[in-house]
PDB file of C-alpha atoms and ligand atoms in Angstrom:
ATOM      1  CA  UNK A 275       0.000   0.000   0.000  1.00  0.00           C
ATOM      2  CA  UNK A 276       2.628   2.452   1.116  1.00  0.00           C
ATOM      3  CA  UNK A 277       4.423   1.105  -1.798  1.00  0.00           C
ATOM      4  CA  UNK A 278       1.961   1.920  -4.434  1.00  0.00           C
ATOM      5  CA  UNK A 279       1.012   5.382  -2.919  1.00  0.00           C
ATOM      6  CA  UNK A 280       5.060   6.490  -2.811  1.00  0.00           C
ATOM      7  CA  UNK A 281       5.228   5.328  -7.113  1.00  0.00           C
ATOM      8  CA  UNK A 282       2.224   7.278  -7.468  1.00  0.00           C
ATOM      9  CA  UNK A 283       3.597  10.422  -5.790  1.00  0.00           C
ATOM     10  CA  UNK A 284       6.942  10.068  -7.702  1.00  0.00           C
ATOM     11  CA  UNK A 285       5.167   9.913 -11.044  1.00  0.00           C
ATOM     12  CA  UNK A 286       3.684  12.958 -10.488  1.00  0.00           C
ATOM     13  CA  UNK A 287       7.198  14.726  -9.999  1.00  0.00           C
ATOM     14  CA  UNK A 288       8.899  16.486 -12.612  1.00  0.00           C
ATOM     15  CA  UNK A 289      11.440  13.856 -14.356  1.00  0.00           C
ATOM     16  CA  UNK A 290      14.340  15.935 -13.563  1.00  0.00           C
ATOM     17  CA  UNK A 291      13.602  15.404  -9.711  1.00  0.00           C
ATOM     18  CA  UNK A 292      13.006  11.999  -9.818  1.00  0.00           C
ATOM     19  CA  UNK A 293      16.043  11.566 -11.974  1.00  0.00           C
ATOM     20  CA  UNK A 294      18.022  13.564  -9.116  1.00  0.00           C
ATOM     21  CA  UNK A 295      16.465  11.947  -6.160  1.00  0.00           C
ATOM     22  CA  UNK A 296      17.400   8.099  -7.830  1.00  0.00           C
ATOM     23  CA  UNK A 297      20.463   9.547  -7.853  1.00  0.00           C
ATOM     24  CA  UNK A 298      21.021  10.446  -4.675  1.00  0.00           C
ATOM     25  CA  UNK A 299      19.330   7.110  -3.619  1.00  0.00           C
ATOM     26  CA  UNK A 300      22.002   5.271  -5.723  1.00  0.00           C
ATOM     27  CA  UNK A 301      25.005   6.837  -4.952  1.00  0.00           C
ATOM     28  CA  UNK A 302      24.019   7.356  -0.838  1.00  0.00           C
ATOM     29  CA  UNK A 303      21.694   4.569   0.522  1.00  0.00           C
ATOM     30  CA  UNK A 304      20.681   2.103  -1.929  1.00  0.00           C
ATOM     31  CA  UNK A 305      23.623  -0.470  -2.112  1.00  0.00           C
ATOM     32  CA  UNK A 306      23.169  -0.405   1.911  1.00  0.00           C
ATOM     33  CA  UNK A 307      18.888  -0.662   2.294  1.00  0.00           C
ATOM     34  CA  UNK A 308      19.050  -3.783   0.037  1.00  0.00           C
ATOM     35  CA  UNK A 309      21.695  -5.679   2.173  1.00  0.00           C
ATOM     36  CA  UNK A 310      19.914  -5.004   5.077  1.00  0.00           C
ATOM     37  CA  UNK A 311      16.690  -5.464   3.519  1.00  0.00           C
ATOM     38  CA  UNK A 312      17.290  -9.113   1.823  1.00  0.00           C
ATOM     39  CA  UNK A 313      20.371 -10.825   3.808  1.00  0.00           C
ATOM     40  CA  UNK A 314      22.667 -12.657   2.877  1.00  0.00           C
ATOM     41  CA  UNK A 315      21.317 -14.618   0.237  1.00  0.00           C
ATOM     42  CA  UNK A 316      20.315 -11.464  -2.103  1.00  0.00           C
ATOM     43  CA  UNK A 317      23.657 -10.804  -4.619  1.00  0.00           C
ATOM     44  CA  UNK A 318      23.474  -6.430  -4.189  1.00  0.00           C
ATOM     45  CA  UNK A 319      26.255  -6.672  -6.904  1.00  0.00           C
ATOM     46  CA  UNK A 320      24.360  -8.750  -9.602  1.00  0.00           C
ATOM     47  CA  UNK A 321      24.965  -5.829 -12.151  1.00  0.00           C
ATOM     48  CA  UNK A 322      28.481  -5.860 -11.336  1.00  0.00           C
ATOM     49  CA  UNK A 323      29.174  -9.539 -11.783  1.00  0.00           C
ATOM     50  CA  UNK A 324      26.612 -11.327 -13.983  1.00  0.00           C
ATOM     51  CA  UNK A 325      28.619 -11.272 -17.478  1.00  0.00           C
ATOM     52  CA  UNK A 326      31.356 -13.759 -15.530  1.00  0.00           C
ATOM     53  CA  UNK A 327      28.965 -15.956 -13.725  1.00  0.00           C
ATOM     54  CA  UNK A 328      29.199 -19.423 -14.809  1.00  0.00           C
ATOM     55  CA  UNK A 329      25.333 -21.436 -15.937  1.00  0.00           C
ATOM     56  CA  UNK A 330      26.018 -23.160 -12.504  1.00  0.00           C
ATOM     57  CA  UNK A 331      26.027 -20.015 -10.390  1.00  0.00           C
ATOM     58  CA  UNK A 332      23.162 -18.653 -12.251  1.00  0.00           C
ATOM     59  CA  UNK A 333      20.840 -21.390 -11.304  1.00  0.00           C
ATOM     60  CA  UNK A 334      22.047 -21.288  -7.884  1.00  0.00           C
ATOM     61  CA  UNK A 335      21.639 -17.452  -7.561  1.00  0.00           C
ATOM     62  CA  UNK A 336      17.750 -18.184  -9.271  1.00  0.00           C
ATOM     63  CA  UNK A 337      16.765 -20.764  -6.501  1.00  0.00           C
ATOM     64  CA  UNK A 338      18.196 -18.754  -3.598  1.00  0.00           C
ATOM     65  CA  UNK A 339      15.978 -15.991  -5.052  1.00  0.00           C
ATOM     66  CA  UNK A 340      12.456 -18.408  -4.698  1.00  0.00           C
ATOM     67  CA  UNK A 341      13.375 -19.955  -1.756  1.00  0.00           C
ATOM     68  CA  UNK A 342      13.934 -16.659  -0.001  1.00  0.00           C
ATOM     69  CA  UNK A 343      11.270 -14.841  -2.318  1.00  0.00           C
ATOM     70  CA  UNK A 344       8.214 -15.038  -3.554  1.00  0.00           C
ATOM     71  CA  UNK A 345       8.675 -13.635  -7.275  1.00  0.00           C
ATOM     72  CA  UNK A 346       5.252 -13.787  -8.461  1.00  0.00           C
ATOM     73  CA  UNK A 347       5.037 -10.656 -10.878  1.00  0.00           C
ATOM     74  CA  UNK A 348       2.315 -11.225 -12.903  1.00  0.00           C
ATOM     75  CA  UNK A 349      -1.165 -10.944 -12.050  1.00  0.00           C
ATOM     76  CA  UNK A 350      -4.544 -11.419 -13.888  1.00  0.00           C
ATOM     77  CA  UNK A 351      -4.564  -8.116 -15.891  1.00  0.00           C
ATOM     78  CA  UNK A 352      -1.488  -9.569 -17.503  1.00  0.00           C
ATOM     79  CA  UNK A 353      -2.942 -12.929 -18.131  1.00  0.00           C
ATOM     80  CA  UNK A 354      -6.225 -11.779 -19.801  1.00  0.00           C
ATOM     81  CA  UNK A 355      -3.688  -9.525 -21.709  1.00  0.00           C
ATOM     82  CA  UNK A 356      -1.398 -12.223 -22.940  1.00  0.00           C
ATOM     83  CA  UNK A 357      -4.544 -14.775 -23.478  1.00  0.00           C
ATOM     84  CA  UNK A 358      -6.148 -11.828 -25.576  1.00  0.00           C
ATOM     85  CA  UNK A 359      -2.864 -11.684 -27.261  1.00  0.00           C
ATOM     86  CA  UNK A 360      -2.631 -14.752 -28.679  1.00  0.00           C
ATOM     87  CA  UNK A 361      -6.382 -14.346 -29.880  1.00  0.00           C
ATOM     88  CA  UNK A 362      -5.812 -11.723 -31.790  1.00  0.00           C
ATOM     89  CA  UNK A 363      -2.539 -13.585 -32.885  1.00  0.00           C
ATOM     90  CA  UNK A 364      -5.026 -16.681 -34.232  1.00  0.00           C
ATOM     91  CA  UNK A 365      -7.242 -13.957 -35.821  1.00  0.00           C
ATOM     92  CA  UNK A 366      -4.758 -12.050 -37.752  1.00  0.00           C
ATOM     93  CA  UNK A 367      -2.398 -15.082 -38.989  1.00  0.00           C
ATOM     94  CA  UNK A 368      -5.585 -17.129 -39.395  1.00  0.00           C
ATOM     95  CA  UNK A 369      -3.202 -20.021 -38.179  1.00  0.00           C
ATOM     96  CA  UNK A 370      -4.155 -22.327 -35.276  1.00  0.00           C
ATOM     97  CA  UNK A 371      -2.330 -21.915 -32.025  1.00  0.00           C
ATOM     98  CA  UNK A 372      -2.637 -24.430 -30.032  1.00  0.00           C
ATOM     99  CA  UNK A 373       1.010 -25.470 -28.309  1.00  0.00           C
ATOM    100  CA  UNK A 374       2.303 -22.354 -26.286  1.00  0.00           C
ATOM    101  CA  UNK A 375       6.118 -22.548 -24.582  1.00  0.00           C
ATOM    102  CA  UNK A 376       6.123 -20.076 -21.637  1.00  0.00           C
ATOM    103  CA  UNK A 377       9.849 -19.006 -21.010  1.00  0.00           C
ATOM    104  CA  UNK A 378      10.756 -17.928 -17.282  1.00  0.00           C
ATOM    105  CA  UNK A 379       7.615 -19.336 -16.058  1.00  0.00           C
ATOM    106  CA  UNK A 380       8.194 -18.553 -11.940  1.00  0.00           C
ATOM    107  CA  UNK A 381       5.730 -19.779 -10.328  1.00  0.00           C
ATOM    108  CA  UNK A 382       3.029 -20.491 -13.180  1.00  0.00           C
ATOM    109  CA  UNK A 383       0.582 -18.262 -13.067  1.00  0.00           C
ATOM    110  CA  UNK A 384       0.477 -17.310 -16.637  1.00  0.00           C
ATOM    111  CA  UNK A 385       1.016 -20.892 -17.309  1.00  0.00           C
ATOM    112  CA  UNK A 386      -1.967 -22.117 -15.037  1.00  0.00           C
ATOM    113  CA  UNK A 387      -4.123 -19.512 -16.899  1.00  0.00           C
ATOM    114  CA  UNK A 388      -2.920 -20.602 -20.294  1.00  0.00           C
ATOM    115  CA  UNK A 389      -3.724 -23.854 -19.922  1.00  0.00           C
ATOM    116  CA  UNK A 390      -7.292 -23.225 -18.701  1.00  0.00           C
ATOM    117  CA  UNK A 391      -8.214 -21.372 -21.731  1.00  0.00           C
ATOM    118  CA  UNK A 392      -7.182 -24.908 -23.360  1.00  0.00           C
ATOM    119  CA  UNK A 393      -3.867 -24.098 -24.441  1.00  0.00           C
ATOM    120  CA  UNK A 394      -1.049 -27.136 -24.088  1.00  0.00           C
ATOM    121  CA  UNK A 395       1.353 -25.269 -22.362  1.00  0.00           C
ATOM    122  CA  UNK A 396       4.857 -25.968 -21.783  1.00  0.00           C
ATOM    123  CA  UNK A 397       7.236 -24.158 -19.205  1.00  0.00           C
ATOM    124  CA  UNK A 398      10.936 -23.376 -18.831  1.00  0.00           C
ATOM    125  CA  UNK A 399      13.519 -21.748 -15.914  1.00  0.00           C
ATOM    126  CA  UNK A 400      16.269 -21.682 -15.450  1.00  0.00           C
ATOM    127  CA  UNK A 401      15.722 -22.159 -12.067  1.00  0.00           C
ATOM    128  CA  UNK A 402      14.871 -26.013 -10.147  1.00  0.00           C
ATOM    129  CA  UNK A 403      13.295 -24.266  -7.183  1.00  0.00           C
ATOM    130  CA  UNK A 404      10.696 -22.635  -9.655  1.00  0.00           C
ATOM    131  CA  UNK A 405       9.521 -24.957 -11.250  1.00  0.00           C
ATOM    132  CA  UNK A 406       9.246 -27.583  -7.926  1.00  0.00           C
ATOM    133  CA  UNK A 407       6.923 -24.919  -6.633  1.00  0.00           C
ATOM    134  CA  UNK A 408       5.102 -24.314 -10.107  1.00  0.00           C
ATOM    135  CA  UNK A 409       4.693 -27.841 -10.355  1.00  0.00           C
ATOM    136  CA  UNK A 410       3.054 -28.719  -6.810  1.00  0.00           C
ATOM    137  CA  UNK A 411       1.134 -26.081  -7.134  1.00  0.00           C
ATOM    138  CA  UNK A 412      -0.681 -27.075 -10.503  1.00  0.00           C
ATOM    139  CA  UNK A 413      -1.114 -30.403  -9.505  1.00  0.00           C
ATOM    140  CA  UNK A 414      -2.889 -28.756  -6.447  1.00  0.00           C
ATOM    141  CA  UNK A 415      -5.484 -27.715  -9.441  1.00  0.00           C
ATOM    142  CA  UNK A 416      -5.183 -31.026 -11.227  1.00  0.00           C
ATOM    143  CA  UNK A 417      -3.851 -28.885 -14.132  1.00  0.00           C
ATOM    144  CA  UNK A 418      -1.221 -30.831 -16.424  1.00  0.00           C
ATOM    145  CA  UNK A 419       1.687 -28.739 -18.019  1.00  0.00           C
ATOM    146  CA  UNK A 420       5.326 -29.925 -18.872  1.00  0.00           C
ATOM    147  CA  UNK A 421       7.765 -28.314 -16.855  1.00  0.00           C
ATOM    148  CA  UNK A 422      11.370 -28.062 -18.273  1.00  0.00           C
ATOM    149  CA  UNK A 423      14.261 -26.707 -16.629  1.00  0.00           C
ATOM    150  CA  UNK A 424      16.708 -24.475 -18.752  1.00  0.00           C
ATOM    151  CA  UNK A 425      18.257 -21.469 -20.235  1.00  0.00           C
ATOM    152  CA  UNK A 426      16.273 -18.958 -22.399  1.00  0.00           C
ATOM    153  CA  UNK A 427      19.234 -18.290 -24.414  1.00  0.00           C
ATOM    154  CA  UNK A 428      19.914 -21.594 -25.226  1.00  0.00           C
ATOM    155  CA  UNK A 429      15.965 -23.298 -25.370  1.00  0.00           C
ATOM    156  CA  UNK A 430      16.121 -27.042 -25.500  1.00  0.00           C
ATOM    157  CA  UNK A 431      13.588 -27.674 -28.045  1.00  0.00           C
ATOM    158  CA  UNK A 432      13.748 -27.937 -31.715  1.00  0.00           C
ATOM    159  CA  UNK A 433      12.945 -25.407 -34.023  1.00  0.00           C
ATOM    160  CA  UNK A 434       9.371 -24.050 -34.420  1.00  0.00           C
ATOM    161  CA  UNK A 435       8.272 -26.443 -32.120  1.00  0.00           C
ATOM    162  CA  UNK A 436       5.402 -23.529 -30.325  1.00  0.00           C
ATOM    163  CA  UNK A 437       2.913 -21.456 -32.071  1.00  0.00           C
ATOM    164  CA  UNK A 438       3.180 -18.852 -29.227  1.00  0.00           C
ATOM    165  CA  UNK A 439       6.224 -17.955 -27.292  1.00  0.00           C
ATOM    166  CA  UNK A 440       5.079 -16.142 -24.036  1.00  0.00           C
ATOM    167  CA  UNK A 441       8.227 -14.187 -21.680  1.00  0.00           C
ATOM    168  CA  UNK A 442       7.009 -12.420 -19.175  1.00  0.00           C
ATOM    169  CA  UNK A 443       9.001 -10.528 -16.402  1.00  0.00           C
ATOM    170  CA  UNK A 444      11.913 -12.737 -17.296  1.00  0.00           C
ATOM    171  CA  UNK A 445      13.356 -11.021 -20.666  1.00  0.00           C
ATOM    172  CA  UNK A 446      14.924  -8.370 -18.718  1.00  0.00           C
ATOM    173  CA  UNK A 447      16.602 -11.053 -16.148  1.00  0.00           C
ATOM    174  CA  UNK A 448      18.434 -13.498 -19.488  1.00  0.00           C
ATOM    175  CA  UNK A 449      22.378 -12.792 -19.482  1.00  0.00           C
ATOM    176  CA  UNK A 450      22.705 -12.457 -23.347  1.00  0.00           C
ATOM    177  CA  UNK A 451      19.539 -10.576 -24.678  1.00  0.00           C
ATOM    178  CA  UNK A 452      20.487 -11.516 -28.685  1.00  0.00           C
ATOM    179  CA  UNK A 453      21.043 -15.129 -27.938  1.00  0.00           C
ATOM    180  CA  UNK A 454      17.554 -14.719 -26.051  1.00  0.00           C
ATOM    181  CA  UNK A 455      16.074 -13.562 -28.988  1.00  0.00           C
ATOM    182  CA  UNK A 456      17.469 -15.804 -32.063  1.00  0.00           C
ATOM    183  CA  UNK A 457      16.646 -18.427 -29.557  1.00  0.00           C
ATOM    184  CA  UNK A 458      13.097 -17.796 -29.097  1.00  0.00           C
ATOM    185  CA  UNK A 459      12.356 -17.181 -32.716  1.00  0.00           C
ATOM    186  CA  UNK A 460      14.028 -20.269 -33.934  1.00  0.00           C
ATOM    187  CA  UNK A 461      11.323 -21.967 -31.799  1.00  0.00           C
ATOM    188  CA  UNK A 462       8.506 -19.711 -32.642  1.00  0.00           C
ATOM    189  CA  UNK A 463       5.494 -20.589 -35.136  1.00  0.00           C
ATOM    190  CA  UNK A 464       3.708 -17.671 -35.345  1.00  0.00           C
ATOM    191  CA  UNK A 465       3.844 -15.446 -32.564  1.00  0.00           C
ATOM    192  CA  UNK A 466       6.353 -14.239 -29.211  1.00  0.00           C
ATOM    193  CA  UNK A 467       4.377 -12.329 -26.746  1.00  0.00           C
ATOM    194  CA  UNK A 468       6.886 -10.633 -24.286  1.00  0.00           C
ATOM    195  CA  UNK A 469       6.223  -8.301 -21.178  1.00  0.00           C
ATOM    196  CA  UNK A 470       8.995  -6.200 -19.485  1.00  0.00           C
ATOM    197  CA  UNK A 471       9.258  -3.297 -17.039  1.00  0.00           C
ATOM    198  CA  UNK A 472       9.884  -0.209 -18.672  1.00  0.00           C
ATOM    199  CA  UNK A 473      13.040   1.561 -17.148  1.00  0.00           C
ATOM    200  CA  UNK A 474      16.279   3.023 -17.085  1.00  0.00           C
ATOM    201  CA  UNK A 475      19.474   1.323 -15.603  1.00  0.00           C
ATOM    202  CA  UNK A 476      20.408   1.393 -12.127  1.00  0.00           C
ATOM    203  CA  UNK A 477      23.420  -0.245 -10.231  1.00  0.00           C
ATOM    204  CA  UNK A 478      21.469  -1.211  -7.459  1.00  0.00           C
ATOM    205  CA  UNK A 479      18.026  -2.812  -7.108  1.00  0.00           C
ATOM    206  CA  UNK A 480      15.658  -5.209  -5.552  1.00  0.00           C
ATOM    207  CA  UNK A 481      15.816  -7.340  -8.370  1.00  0.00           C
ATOM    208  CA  UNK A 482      18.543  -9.124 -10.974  1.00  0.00           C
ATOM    209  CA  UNK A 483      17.985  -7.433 -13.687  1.00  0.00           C
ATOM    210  CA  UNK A 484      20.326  -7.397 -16.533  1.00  0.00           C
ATOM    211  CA  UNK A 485      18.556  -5.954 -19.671  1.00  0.00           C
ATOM    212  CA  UNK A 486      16.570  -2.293 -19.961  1.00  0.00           C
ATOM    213  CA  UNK A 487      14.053  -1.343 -21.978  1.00  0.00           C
ATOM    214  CA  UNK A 488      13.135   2.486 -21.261  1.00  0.00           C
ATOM    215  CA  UNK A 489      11.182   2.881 -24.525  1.00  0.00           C
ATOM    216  CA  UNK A 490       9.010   0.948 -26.800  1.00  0.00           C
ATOM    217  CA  UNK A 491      11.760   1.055 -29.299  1.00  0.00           C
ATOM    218  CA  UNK A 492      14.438  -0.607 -27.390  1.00  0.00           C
ATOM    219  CA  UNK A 493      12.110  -3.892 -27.538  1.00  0.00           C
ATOM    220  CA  UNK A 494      11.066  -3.569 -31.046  1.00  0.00           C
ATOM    221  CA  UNK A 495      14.741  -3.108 -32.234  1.00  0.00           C
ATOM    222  CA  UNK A 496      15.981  -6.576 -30.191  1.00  0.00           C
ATOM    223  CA  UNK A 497      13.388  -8.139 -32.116  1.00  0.00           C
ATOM    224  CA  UNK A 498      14.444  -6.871 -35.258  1.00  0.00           C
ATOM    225  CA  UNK A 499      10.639  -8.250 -36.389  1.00  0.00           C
ATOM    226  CA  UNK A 500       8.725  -6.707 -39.306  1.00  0.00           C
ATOM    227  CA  UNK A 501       5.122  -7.210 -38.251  1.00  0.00           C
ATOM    228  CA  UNK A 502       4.510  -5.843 -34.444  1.00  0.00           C
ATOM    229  CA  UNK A 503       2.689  -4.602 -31.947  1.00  0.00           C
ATOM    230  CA  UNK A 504       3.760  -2.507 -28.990  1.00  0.00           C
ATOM    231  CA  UNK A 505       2.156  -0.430 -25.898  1.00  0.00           C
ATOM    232  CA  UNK A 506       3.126   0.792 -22.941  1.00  0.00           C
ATOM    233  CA  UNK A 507       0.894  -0.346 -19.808  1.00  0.00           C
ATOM    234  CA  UNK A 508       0.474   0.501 -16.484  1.00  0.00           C
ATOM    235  CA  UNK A 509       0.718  -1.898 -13.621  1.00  0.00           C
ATOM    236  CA  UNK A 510       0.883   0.344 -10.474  1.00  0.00           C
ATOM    237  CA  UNK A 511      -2.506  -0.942  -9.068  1.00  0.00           C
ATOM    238  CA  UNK A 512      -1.822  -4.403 -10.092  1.00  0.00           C
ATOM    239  CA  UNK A 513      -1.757  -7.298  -6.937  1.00  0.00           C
ATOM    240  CA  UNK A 514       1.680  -8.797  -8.205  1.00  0.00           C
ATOM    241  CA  UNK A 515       4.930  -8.705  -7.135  1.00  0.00           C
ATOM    242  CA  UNK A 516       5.809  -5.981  -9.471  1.00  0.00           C
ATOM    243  CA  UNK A 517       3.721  -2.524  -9.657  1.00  0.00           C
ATOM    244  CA  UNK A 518       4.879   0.400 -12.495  1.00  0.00           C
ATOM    245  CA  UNK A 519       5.251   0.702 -16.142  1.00  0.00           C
ATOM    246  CA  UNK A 520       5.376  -2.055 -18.864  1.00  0.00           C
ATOM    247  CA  UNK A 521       5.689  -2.664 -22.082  1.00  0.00           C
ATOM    248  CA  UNK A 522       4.051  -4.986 -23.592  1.00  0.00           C
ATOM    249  CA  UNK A 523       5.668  -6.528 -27.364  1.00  0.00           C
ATOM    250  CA  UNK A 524       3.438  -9.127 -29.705  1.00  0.00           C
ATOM    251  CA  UNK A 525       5.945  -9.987 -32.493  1.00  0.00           C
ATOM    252  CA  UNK A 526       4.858 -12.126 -35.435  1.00  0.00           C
ATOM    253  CA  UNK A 527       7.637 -14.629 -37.149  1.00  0.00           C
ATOM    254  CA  UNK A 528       7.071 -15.007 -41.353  1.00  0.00           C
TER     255      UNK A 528
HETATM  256  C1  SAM B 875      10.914 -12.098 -12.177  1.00  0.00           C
HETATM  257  S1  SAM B 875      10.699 -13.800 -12.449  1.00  0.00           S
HETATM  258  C2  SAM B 875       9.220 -13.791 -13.466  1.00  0.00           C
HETATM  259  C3  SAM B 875       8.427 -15.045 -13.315  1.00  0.00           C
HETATM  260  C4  SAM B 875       7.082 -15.051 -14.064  1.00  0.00           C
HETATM  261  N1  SAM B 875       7.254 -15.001 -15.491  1.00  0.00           N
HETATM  262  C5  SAM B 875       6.216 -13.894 -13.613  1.00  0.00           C
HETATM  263  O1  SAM B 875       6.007 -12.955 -14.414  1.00  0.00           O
HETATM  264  O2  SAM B 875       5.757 -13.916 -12.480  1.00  0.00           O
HETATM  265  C6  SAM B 875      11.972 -14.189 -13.651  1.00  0.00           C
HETATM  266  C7  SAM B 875      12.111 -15.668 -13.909  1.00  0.00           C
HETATM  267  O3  SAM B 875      13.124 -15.884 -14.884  1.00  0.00           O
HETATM  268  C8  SAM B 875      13.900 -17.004 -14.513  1.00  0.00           C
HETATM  269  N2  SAM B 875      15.189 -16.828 -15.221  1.00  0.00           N
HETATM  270  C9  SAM B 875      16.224 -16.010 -14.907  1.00  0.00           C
HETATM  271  N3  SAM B 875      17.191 -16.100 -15.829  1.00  0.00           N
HETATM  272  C10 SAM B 875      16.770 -16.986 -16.752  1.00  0.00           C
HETATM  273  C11 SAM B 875      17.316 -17.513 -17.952  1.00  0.00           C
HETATM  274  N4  SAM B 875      18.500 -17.099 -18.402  1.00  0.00           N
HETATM  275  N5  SAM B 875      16.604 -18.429 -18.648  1.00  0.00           N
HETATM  276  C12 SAM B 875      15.384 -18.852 -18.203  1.00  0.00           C
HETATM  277  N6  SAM B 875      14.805 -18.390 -17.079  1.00  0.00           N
HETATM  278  C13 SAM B 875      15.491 -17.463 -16.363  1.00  0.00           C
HETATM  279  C14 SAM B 875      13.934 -16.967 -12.999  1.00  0.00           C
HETATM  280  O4  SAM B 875      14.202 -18.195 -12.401  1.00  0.00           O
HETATM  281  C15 SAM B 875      12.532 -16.467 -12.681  1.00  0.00           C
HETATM  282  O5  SAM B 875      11.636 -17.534 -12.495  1.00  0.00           O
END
């Protein structure tokens, strides 16, 4: 609550004061709040050190993250977004999409919802921890989805094996955005359906992010696609774990 009314008051500042007052933050207090905020677990230098980390670290570093976290960011705005998505996708390709691979699943909840609207859904991350807790908790709701642990740069499935790729929250965490991106259109029938926060780098943060996407162009140029759509949302009232701008990127492969 106290959250969500502080990101509405700093929207309506003037950009130059926010810009000055992150700075401040950055430079001053941040690197210090988040240590003794998180503990030990929670890597303050991520941005620092995540070019050298090895694949093994990187999984590590993921399940520390959701055992100490819960890093649900997606909520059921998103979900009817993405679902109306990959309507629209069926409608304007007049292809059928019916096998969906959701990249940096978490804990499922755009899965779950996916597969309710009758979609076969399956799910990769990077991370073991994830998808244990993905996992138990679909089978809590008798809902059946394969569950594949892995890297989004590197996908372990042939190509155009999905009609739909879906990436939510998770494009902005991968370590090598291009490899991210040939990967998931070498996979990709018809459509990739990606969701990111929109901002600016920072050293220090709550989260591990590694990519930035402060405009609507930043995600249509890593694409590289001809035929796209693209639109800024807001989340600030949403229930997730993350409230504040999107964008929101529905790519079509030839
Ligand atoms: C912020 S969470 C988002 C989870 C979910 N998509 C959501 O919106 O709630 C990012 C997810 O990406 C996963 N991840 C991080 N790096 C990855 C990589 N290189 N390849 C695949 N998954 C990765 C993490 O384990 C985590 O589950």
């Amino acid at each position: 609550m106290a959250h969500k009314a502080y990101l509405k008051f700093k929207n309506l500042l003037p950009a130059s004061l926010k810009e000055a007052l992150s700075t401040v933050n950055q430079h001053f207090f941040a690197r210090r709040t988040l240590k003794r905020k998180y503990g030990s677990w929670f890597e303050v230098d991520w941005r620092k050190k995540f070019r050298t980390m090895s694949d093994e670290d990187w999984i590590r570093a993921y399940d520390d993250v959701w055992k100490n976290h819960h890093n649900d960011c997606l909520d059921e705005t998103d979900s009817t977004l993405v679902l109306e998505a990959i309507s629209q996708a069926r409608h304007r390709t007049q292809k059928p999409i019916t096998d969906i691979l959701e990249i940096g699943c978490g804990y499922g909840t755009l899965a779950m919802a996916m597969t309710k609207a009758g979609y076969t859904v399956t799910c990769l991350d990077v991370s073991p921890e994830a998808l244990r807790k993905a996992e138990e908790r679909a089978r809590g709701e008798n809902i059946h989805i394969t569950w594949k642990q892995g890297f989004a740069e590197n996908i372990p499935f042939p190509d155009k094996s999905f009609d739909v790729i879906t990436c939510c929250h998770t494009l902005e965490h991968v370590k090598d955005l291009a490899a991210t991106v040939q990967a998931m259109k070498r996979v990709a029938r018809t459509a990739i359906i990606v969701l990111v926060p929109k901002q600016r780098f920072r050293l220090y943060a709550e989260n591990y992010h590694t990519q930035f996407f402060s405009s609507q162009e930043d995600l249509i140029r890593a694409f590289g696609l001809a035929r796209y759509e693209c639109i800024e949302i807001d989340c600030i009232e949403h229930e997730g774990e993350f409230q504040g701008e999107a964008l929101f990127y529905v790519g079509y492969v030839e």
